[in-house]
PDB file of C-alpha atoms and ligand atoms in Angstrom:
ATOM      1  CA  MET Z   1       9.816   4.950 -14.173  1.00 96.00           C
ATOM      2  CA  GLN Z   2       6.507   6.514 -13.213  1.00 97.00           C
ATOM      3  CA  LEU Z   3       3.392   6.381 -15.342  1.00 98.00           C
ATOM      4  CA  HIS Z   4       2.143   9.837 -14.398  1.00 97.00           C
ATOM      5  CA  LEU Z   5       5.496  11.405 -15.364  1.00 97.00           C
ATOM      6  CA  SER Z   6       5.648   9.541 -18.676  1.00 98.00           C
ATOM      7  CA  SER Z   7       4.201  10.391 -22.075  1.00 98.00           C
ATOM      8  CA  TRP Z   8       1.973   7.966 -23.977  1.00 98.00           C
ATOM      9  CA  PRO Z   9       4.735   7.130 -26.514  1.00 98.00           C
ATOM     10  CA  GLU Z  10       6.972   6.187 -23.578  1.00 98.00           C
ATOM     11  CA  ILE Z  11       4.318   3.824 -22.214  1.00 98.00           C
ATOM     12  CA  GLU Z  12       3.745   2.376 -25.692  1.00 97.00           C
ATOM     13  CA  ASP Z  13       7.461   1.769 -25.888  1.00 98.00           C
ATOM     14  CA  TYR Z  14       7.621   0.219 -22.373  1.00 97.00           C
ATOM     15  CA  LEU Z  15       4.903  -2.242 -23.422  1.00 97.00           C
ATOM     16  CA  THR Z  16       7.127  -3.626 -26.166  1.00 97.00           C
ATOM     17  CA  SER Z  17       9.504  -4.965 -23.506  1.00 96.00           C
ATOM     18  CA  SER Z  18       7.268  -5.524 -20.436  1.00 97.00           C
ATOM     19  CA  LYS Z  19       3.577  -6.139 -19.764  1.00 97.00           C
ATOM     20  CA  ALA Z  20       3.886  -5.598 -16.006  1.00 98.00           C
ATOM     21  CA  ILE Z  21       3.128  -2.606 -13.805  1.00 98.00           C
ATOM     22  CA  LEU Z  22       3.289  -1.902 -10.077  1.00 98.00           C
ATOM     23  CA  ILE Z  23       0.430  -0.026  -8.394  1.00 98.00           C
ATOM     24  CA  PRO Z  24       0.941   1.261  -4.833  1.00 98.00           C
ATOM     25  CA  ILE Z  25      -2.330   0.930  -2.901  1.00 98.00           C
ATOM     26  CA  GLY Z  26      -3.141   2.222   0.559  1.00 98.00           C
ATOM     27  CA  SER Z  27      -5.429   4.349   2.648  1.00 98.00           C
ATOM     28  CA  THR Z  28      -5.944   7.890   3.914  1.00 98.00           C
ATOM     29  CA  GLU Z  29      -6.617   7.465   7.616  1.00 98.00           C
ATOM     30  CA  GLN Z  30      -5.528   8.653  11.052  1.00 98.00           C
ATOM     31  CA  HIS Z  31      -2.185   7.277  12.234  1.00 98.00           C
ATOM     32  CA  GLY Z  32      -2.061   8.444  15.833  1.00 98.00           C
ATOM     33  CA  PRO Z  33      -0.694  11.708  17.249  1.00 98.00           C
ATOM     34  CA  ASN Z  34       2.536  11.878  15.199  1.00 98.00           C
ATOM     35  CA  GLY Z  35       1.683   9.764  12.143  1.00 98.00           C
ATOM     36  CA  LEU Z  36       0.641  11.265   8.808  1.00 98.00           C
ATOM     37  CA  LEU Z  37      -2.875  10.686   7.490  1.00 98.00           C
ATOM     38  CA  GLY Z  38      -1.301   9.469   4.262  1.00 98.00           C
ATOM     39  CA  THR Z  39       0.971   6.894   5.948  1.00 98.00           C
ATOM     40  CA  ASP Z  40      -0.574   3.758   4.432  1.00 98.00           C
ATOM     41  CA  ALA Z  41      -0.495   5.194   0.917  1.00 98.00           C
ATOM     42  CA  LEU Z  42       2.876   6.936   1.294  1.00 98.00           C
ATOM     43  CA  CYS Z  43       4.776   3.836   2.491  1.00 98.00           C
ATOM     44  CA  PRO Z  44       4.113   1.708  -0.618  1.00 98.00           C
ATOM     45  CA  GLU Z  45       4.498   4.796  -2.819  1.00 98.00           C
ATOM     46  CA  ILE Z  46       7.913   5.733  -1.387  1.00 98.00           C
ATOM     47  CA  ILE Z  47       9.138   2.130  -1.748  1.00 98.00           C
ATOM     48  CA  ALA Z  48       7.664   1.702  -5.227  1.00 98.00           C
ATOM     49  CA  ARG Z  49       9.002   4.947  -6.659  1.00 98.00           C
ATOM     50  CA  ARG Z  50      12.486   4.202  -5.442  1.00 98.00           C
ATOM     51  CA  ALA Z  51      12.257   0.688  -6.873  1.00 98.00           C
ATOM     52  CA  GLY Z  52      11.050   2.228 -10.128  1.00 98.00           C
ATOM     53  CA  ASP Z  53      13.985   4.650 -10.237  1.00 97.00           C
ATOM     54  CA  GLU Z  54      16.525   1.932  -9.468  1.00 97.00           C
ATOM     55  CA  SER Z  55      15.246  -0.807 -11.758  1.00 96.00           C
ATOM     56  CA  GLY Z  56      13.072   0.698 -14.498  1.00 95.00           C
ATOM     57  CA  ILE Z  57       9.915  -0.955 -13.122  1.00 96.00           C
ATOM     58  CA  LEU Z  58       6.867   1.026 -14.256  1.00 98.00           C
ATOM     59  CA  VAL Z  59       5.013   2.452 -11.238  1.00 98.00           C
ATOM     60  CA  GLY Z  60       1.423   3.587 -11.668  1.00 98.00           C
ATOM     61  CA  PRO Z  61      -0.466   6.248  -9.728  1.00 98.00           C
ATOM     62  CA  THR Z  62      -1.140   5.461  -6.079  1.00 98.00           C
ATOM     63  CA  PHE Z  63      -4.605   4.141  -5.225  1.00 98.00           C
ATOM     64  CA  ASN Z  64      -4.587   6.189  -2.054  1.00 98.00           C
ATOM     65  CA  VAL Z  65      -8.013   5.869  -0.433  1.00 98.00           C
ATOM     66  CA  GLY Z  66      -9.148   2.476   0.849  1.00 98.00           C
ATOM     67  CA  GLN Z  67     -10.978   0.708   3.663  1.00 98.00           C
ATOM     68  CA  ALA Z  68     -10.858   3.060   6.648  1.00 98.00           C
ATOM     69  CA  GLN Z  69     -14.379   2.922   8.086  1.00 97.00           C
ATOM     70  CA  HIS Z  70     -13.134   2.158  11.607  1.00 97.00           C
ATOM     71  CA  HIS Z  71     -10.956   5.290  11.599  1.00 98.00           C
ATOM     72  CA  MET Z  72     -13.817   7.642  10.705  1.00 98.00           C
ATOM     73  CA  ALA Z  73     -14.150   9.040  14.245  1.00 98.00           C
ATOM     74  CA  PHE Z  74     -10.822  10.842  13.631  1.00 98.00           C
ATOM     75  CA  PRO Z  75     -10.802  13.986  11.439  1.00 98.00           C
ATOM     76  CA  GLY Z  76      -9.111  13.736   8.061  1.00 98.00           C
ATOM     77  CA  THR Z  77      -9.839  10.077   7.431  1.00 98.00           C
ATOM     78  CA  ILE Z  78     -11.440   9.289   4.051  1.00 98.00           C
ATOM     79  CA  THR Z  79     -12.964   5.890   3.298  1.00 98.00           C
ATOM     80  CA  LEU Z  80     -14.477   3.959   0.410  1.00 98.00           C
ATOM     81  CA  ARG Z  81     -17.203   1.373   0.904  1.00 98.00           C
ATOM     82  CA  PRO Z  82     -15.956  -2.076  -0.239  1.00 98.00           C
ATOM     83  CA  SER Z  83     -18.171  -2.112  -3.343  1.00 98.00           C
ATOM     84  CA  THR Z  84     -16.777   1.271  -4.474  1.00 98.00           C
ATOM     85  CA  MET Z  85     -13.190   0.129  -4.040  1.00 98.00           C
ATOM     86  CA  ILE Z  86     -13.817  -3.121  -5.930  1.00 98.00           C
ATOM     87  CA  ALA Z  87     -15.476  -1.196  -8.776  1.00 98.00           C
ATOM     88  CA  ALA Z  88     -12.624   1.327  -8.957  1.00 98.00           C
ATOM     89  CA  MET Z  89      -9.902  -1.365  -8.901  1.00 98.00           C
ATOM     90  CA  LEU Z  90     -11.755  -3.210 -11.684  1.00 97.00           C
ATOM     91  CA  ASP Z  91     -11.797  -0.046 -13.807  1.00 97.00           C
ATOM     92  CA  TRP Z  92      -8.082   0.598 -13.178  1.00 98.00           C
ATOM     93  CA  ALA Z  93      -7.234  -3.013 -14.100  1.00 97.00           C
ATOM     94  CA  GLN Z  94      -9.412  -3.045 -17.227  1.00 93.00           C
ATOM     95  CA  SER Z  95      -7.941   0.269 -18.379  1.00 96.00           C
ATOM     96  CA  LEU Z  96      -4.427  -1.127 -18.052  1.00 97.00           C
ATOM     97  CA  SER Z  97      -5.444  -4.416 -19.665  1.00 94.00           C
ATOM     98  CA  ARG Z  98      -6.937  -2.524 -22.601  1.00 93.00           C
ATOM     99  CA  HIS Z  99      -3.455  -1.133 -23.319  1.00 95.00           C
ATOM    100  CA  GLY Z 100      -1.827  -4.557 -23.144  1.00 94.00           C
ATOM    101  CA  PHE Z 101      -0.733  -4.894 -19.522  1.00 96.00           C
ATOM    102  CA  GLU Z 102      -0.967  -8.508 -18.334  1.00 96.00           C
ATOM    103  CA  ARG Z 103       0.551  -8.364 -14.828  1.00 98.00           C
ATOM    104  CA  ILE Z 104      -0.458  -5.923 -12.085  1.00 98.00           C
ATOM    105  CA  TYR Z 105       1.553  -6.044  -8.856  1.00 98.00           C
ATOM    106  CA  TRP Z 106      -0.386  -4.221  -6.120  1.00 98.00           C
ATOM    107  CA  LEU Z 107       1.966  -3.103  -3.329  1.00 98.00           C
ATOM    108  CA  ASN Z 108      -0.312  -2.587  -0.340  1.00 98.00           C
ATOM    109  CA  GLY Z 109       0.169  -0.397   2.729  1.00 98.00           C
ATOM    110  CA  HIS Z 110      -2.973  -1.141   4.749  1.00 98.00           C
ATOM    111  CA  GLY Z 111      -4.023  -4.397   6.431  1.00 97.00           C
ATOM    112  CA  GLY Z 112      -7.674  -3.323   6.326  1.00 97.00           C
ATOM    113  CA  ASN Z 113      -7.545  -3.380   2.492  1.00 98.00           C
ATOM    114  CA  ILE Z 114      -6.557  -7.038   2.140  1.00 98.00           C
ATOM    115  CA  ALA Z 115     -10.015  -8.660   2.060  1.00 98.00           C
ATOM    116  CA  THR Z 116     -11.371  -6.077  -0.386  1.00 98.00           C
ATOM    117  CA  ILE Z 117      -8.334  -6.266  -2.681  1.00 98.00           C
ATOM    118  CA  ASN Z 118      -8.745 -10.037  -2.914  1.00 98.00           C
ATOM    119  CA  ALA Z 119     -12.465  -9.600  -3.648  1.00 98.00           C
ATOM    120  CA  ALA Z 120     -11.516  -7.115  -6.387  1.00 98.00           C
ATOM    121  CA  PHE Z 121      -9.159  -9.709  -7.923  1.00 97.00           C
ATOM    122  CA  SER Z 122     -12.095 -12.162  -8.070  1.00 96.00           C
ATOM    123  CA  GLU Z 123     -14.192  -9.490  -9.788  1.00 95.00           C
ATOM    124  CA  ILE Z 124     -11.375  -8.820 -12.302  1.00 94.00           C
ATOM    125  CA  TYR Z 125     -11.029 -12.533 -13.126  1.00 92.00           C
ATOM    126  CA  HIS Z 126     -14.812 -13.012 -13.363  1.00 89.00           C
ATOM    127  CA  GLY Z 127     -14.888 -10.252 -15.956  1.00 81.00           C
ATOM    128  CA  VAL Z 128     -12.611 -12.380 -18.124  1.00 79.00           C
ATOM    129  CA  THR Z 129     -14.367 -15.704 -17.480  1.00 81.00           C
ATOM    130  CA  PHE Z 130     -17.795 -14.297 -18.322  1.00 82.00           C
ATOM    131  CA  GLY Z 131     -16.638 -11.895 -21.040  1.00 77.00           C
ATOM    132  CA  PRO Z 132     -17.439 -12.303 -24.742  1.00 76.00           C
ATOM    133  CA  GLU Z 133     -14.393 -14.517 -25.286  1.00 74.00           C
ATOM    134  CA  GLY Z 134     -15.021 -16.448 -22.016  1.00 70.00           C
ATOM    135  CA  SER Z 135     -11.939 -18.167 -20.650  1.00 69.00           C
ATOM    136  CA  ASN Z 136     -10.822 -19.436 -17.254  1.00 66.00           C
ATOM    137  CA  ARG Z 137      -7.257 -18.339 -17.972  1.00 66.00           C
ATOM    138  CA  PRO Z 138      -7.245 -14.560 -17.861  1.00 64.00           C
ATOM    139  CA  PRO Z 139      -4.303 -12.927 -19.628  1.00 82.00           C
ATOM    140  CA  LEU Z 140      -4.346 -10.413 -16.761  1.00 91.00           C
ATOM    141  CA  ARG Z 141      -2.886 -11.609 -13.465  1.00 95.00           C
ATOM    142  CA  CYS Z 142      -2.902  -9.621 -10.233  1.00 97.00           C
ATOM    143  CA  VAL Z 143      -0.817 -10.154  -7.142  1.00 98.00           C
ATOM    144  CA  LEU Z 144      -1.043  -8.532  -3.706  1.00 98.00           C
ATOM    145  CA  ARG Z 145       1.982  -7.914  -1.506  1.00 98.00           C
ATOM    146  CA  ASN Z 146       1.940  -6.059   1.811  1.00 98.00           C
ATOM    147  CA  TRP Z 147       5.148  -4.010   1.967  1.00 98.00           C
ATOM    148  CA  TRP Z 148       5.905  -5.066   5.563  1.00 98.00           C
ATOM    149  CA  GLU Z 149       5.928  -8.722   4.451  1.00 97.00           C
ATOM    150  CA  LEU Z 150       8.565  -8.288   1.752  1.00 97.00           C
ATOM    151  CA  ALA Z 151      11.685 -10.431   2.144  1.00 92.00           C
ATOM    152  CA  GLY Z 152      13.914  -9.058   4.883  1.00 94.00           C
ATOM    153  CA  VAL Z 153      11.497  -6.345   6.020  1.00 98.00           C
ATOM    154  CA  THR Z 154       9.557  -8.087   8.798  1.00 96.00           C
ATOM    155  CA  ASP Z 155      12.721  -9.190  10.588  1.00 97.00           C
ATOM    156  CA  LEU Z 156      14.338  -5.778  10.168  1.00 98.00           C
ATOM    157  CA  CYS Z 157      11.320  -3.998  11.723  1.00 98.00           C
ATOM    158  CA  LYS Z 158      11.407  -6.416  14.683  1.00 97.00           C
ATOM    159  CA  GLN Z 159      15.098  -5.744  15.111  1.00 98.00           C
ATOM    160  CA  LEU Z 160      14.705  -1.944  14.888  1.00 98.00           C
ATOM    161  CA  PHE Z 161      11.694  -1.809  17.219  1.00 98.00           C
ATOM    162  CA  PRO Z 162      11.684  -4.848  19.524  1.00 98.00           C
ATOM    163  CA  VAL Z 163       9.203  -3.083  21.854  1.00 97.00           C
ATOM    164  CA  GLY Z 164       6.156  -1.015  20.874  1.00 97.00           C
ATOM    165  CA  GLU Z 165       5.838  -1.929  17.179  1.00 97.00           C
ATOM    166  CA  GLY Z 166       2.122  -2.655  17.744  1.00 97.00           C
ATOM    167  CA  SER Z 167      -0.324  -3.016  14.880  1.00 96.00           C
ATOM    168  CA  HIS Z 168      -1.512   0.486  13.958  1.00 98.00           C
ATOM    169  CA  ALA Z 169       0.533   3.682  13.723  1.00 98.00           C
ATOM    170  CA  THR Z 170       3.671   1.581  14.096  1.00 98.00           C
ATOM    171  CA  PRO Z 171       7.134   3.130  14.482  1.00 98.00           C
ATOM    172  CA  SER Z 172       8.171   1.248  11.321  1.00 98.00           C
ATOM    173  CA  GLU Z 173       5.554   2.780   9.034  1.00 98.00           C
ATOM    174  CA  VAL Z 174       5.923   6.226  10.599  1.00 98.00           C
ATOM    175  CA  SER Z 175       9.712   5.949  10.073  1.00 98.00           C
ATOM    176  CA  VAL Z 176       9.218   5.214   6.370  1.00 98.00           C
ATOM    177  CA  THR Z 177       7.108   8.371   5.938  1.00 98.00           C
ATOM    178  CA  TYR Z 178       9.611  10.446   7.965  1.00 98.00           C
ATOM    179  CA  PHE Z 179      12.361   9.243   5.638  1.00 98.00           C
ATOM    180  CA  GLY Z 180      10.261  10.188   2.608  1.00 98.00           C
ATOM    181  CA  TYR Z 181       9.014  13.505   4.020  1.00 98.00           C
ATOM    182  CA  PRO Z 182      11.429  14.790   6.703  1.00 98.00           C
ATOM    183  CA  GLU Z 183       9.674  18.171   6.553  1.00 98.00           C
ATOM    184  CA  ALA Z 184       6.543  16.513   8.027  1.00 98.00           C
ATOM    185  CA  ILE Z 185       8.217  15.005  11.115  1.00 98.00           C
ATOM    186  CA  LYS Z 186       6.182  15.661  14.283  1.00 97.00           C
ATOM    187  CA  HIS Z 187       7.519  15.415  17.824  1.00 96.00           C
ATOM    188  CA  VAL Z 188       4.736  14.286  20.151  1.00 97.00           C
ATOM    189  CA  ALA Z 189       5.084  12.615  23.572  1.00 95.00           C
ATOM    190  CA  MET Z 190       2.985   9.447  23.800  1.00 97.00           C
ATOM    191  CA  ALA Z 191       0.689   8.870  26.781  1.00 96.00           C
ATOM    192  CA  PRO Z 192       0.549   6.058  27.601  1.00 97.00           C
ATOM    193  CA  LYS Z 193       3.959   5.210  26.145  1.00 97.00           C
ATOM    194  CA  ILE Z 194       2.605   2.035  24.542  1.00 98.00           C
ATOM    195  CA  ALA Z 195      -0.978   2.165  23.284  1.00 98.00           C
ATOM    196  CA  PRO Z 196      -3.640  -0.372  24.314  1.00 97.00           C
ATOM    197  CA  THR Z 197      -4.551  -3.359  22.142  1.00 97.00           C
ATOM    198  CA  GLY Z 198      -7.971  -4.883  21.515  1.00 96.00           C
ATOM    199  CA  PRO Z 199     -10.587  -5.741  18.908  1.00 96.00           C
ATOM    200  CA  ILE Z 200     -11.748  -3.420  16.113  1.00 95.00           C
ATOM    201  CA  TYR Z 201     -15.464  -2.799  15.537  1.00 94.00           C
ATOM    202  CA  ASP Z 202     -17.024   0.426  14.305  1.00 95.00           C
ATOM    203  CA  ALA Z 203     -15.626   3.949  14.270  1.00 97.00           C
ATOM    204  CA  GLU Z 204     -17.070   5.294  17.554  1.00 97.00           C
ATOM    205  CA  ASP Z 205     -16.099   2.163  19.468  1.00 98.00           C
ATOM    206  CA  TYR Z 206     -12.587   2.359  18.002  1.00 98.00           C
ATOM    207  CA  ARG Z 207     -12.053   5.873  19.322  1.00 98.00           C
ATOM    208  CA  ARG Z 208     -13.348   4.841  22.779  1.00 98.00           C
ATOM    209  CA  ARG Z 209     -10.891   1.906  22.937  1.00 98.00           C
ATOM    210  CA  PHE Z 210      -7.948   3.680  21.291  1.00 98.00           C
ATOM    211  CA  PRO Z 211      -8.390   7.382  22.180  1.00 98.00           C
ATOM    212  CA  ASP Z 212      -5.353   8.727  20.281  1.00 98.00           C
ATOM    213  CA  GLY Z 213      -5.698   6.295  17.377  1.00 98.00           C
ATOM    214  CA  ARG Z 214      -2.714   4.000  18.025  1.00 98.00           C
ATOM    215  CA  ILE Z 215      -3.025   0.255  18.638  1.00 98.00           C
ATOM    216  CA  GLY Z 216      -0.265  -1.362  20.706  1.00 98.00           C
ATOM    217  CA  SER Z 217       2.450   0.947  19.372  1.00 98.00           C
ATOM    218  CA  ASP Z 218       4.915   3.620  20.435  1.00 98.00           C
ATOM    219  CA  PRO Z 219       5.568   5.605  17.239  1.00 98.00           C
ATOM    220  CA  SER Z 220       7.603   8.251  19.123  1.00 98.00           C
ATOM    221  CA  GLN Z 221      10.492   5.846  18.365  1.00 98.00           C
ATOM    222  CA  ALA Z 222      10.178   6.608  14.638  1.00 98.00           C
ATOM    223  CA  THR Z 223      13.207   8.134  12.889  1.00 98.00           C
ATOM    224  CA  PRO Z 224      14.075   8.886   9.258  1.00 98.00           C
ATOM    225  CA  GLU Z 225      17.255   6.796   9.698  1.00 98.00           C
ATOM    226  CA  ALA Z 226      15.204   3.705  10.593  1.00 98.00           C
ATOM    227  CA  GLY Z 227      12.901   4.530   7.686  1.00 98.00           C
ATOM    228  CA  GLU Z 228      15.809   4.565   5.264  1.00 98.00           C
ATOM    229  CA  LYS Z 229      16.920   1.091   6.396  1.00 98.00           C
ATOM    230  CA  ILE Z 230      13.392  -0.264   5.985  1.00 98.00           C
ATOM    231  CA  VAL Z 231      12.974   1.336   2.545  1.00 98.00           C
ATOM    232  CA  THR Z 232      16.345  -0.029   1.367  1.00 98.00           C
ATOM    233  CA  ALA Z 233      15.357  -3.577   2.370  1.00 98.00           C
ATOM    234  CA  ALA Z 234      11.858  -3.232   0.920  1.00 98.00           C
ATOM    235  CA  VAL Z 235      13.126  -1.876  -2.415  1.00 98.00           C
ATOM    236  CA  LYS Z 236      15.457  -4.870  -2.784  1.00 98.00           C
ATOM    237  CA  GLY Z 237      12.619  -7.255  -1.932  1.00 98.00           C
ATOM    238  CA  VAL Z 238      10.086  -5.692  -4.254  1.00 98.00           C
ATOM    239  CA  ILE Z 239      12.418  -5.514  -7.273  1.00 98.00           C
ATOM    240  CA  ALA Z 240      13.221  -9.231  -7.004  1.00 97.00           C
ATOM    241  CA  GLU Z 241       9.599 -10.219  -6.513  1.00 98.00           C
ATOM    242  CA  PHE Z 242       8.260  -7.936  -9.256  1.00 98.00           C
ATOM    243  CA  ARG Z 243      10.743  -9.326 -11.789  1.00 97.00           C
ATOM    244  CA  GLN Z 244       9.718 -12.879 -10.964  1.00 97.00           C
ATOM    245  CA  PHE Z 245       6.016 -11.992 -11.273  1.00 97.00           C
ATOM    246  CA  ALA Z 246       6.551 -10.097 -14.528  1.00 96.00           C
ATOM    247  CA  ALA Z 247       8.232 -13.176 -16.013  1.00 95.00           C
ATOM    248  CA  SER Z 248       5.571 -15.641 -14.744  1.00 91.00           C
TER     249      SER Z 248
HETATM  250 NI1   NI P   1      -0.824   2.002   8.723  1.00 50.49          NI
END
């Protein structure tokens, strides 16, 4: 079930049986020569929507621009400053809370978002603690899960891509988007085959160290078939975890 394809009476009805919602959250940033700019938002969205179709979980709109400052030397990347992202997440959460939602499960697709998402959770909880009815036990609880850490997914990715998984523009994440959008598959030879690794600082330095955008990966291994396996495992993992969280 998807919020943006539902009517308000349907959401009002959903709230009589569940107070939990899943929000995919990601980034719009370069993903190397054959990876889609939307990769980090598309991966959690593809997994979440399928989980929503299979289980009736309510899936909200994708929060699809995040912390991508270090990718800004590559065209197409869009970034939010941390304070903007925290403010926007707070407004999303308070809007949902206003309607009666008490559990928000944020399925994340971008490692660079983690610190800011956790800071946003603190902001959300502070709003309750210091609100007019001040309490240290907010009725609204948030949880963050990175899709690649869902039960069964990490091991499967290692098994599918024992060499060249790397840490940015990975064959696993590119496979998930190729499964979701086969019409967007791009065939590009990688040179070098496996990208360099190293530290991340600012945008210009990033492009000097990682000229085609990849870090440690060989995403030319990506296939829609591998993506389907990863999505199937992730959907199973997220449904089980969401149900537990919704009942907590
Ligand atoms: Ni990514």
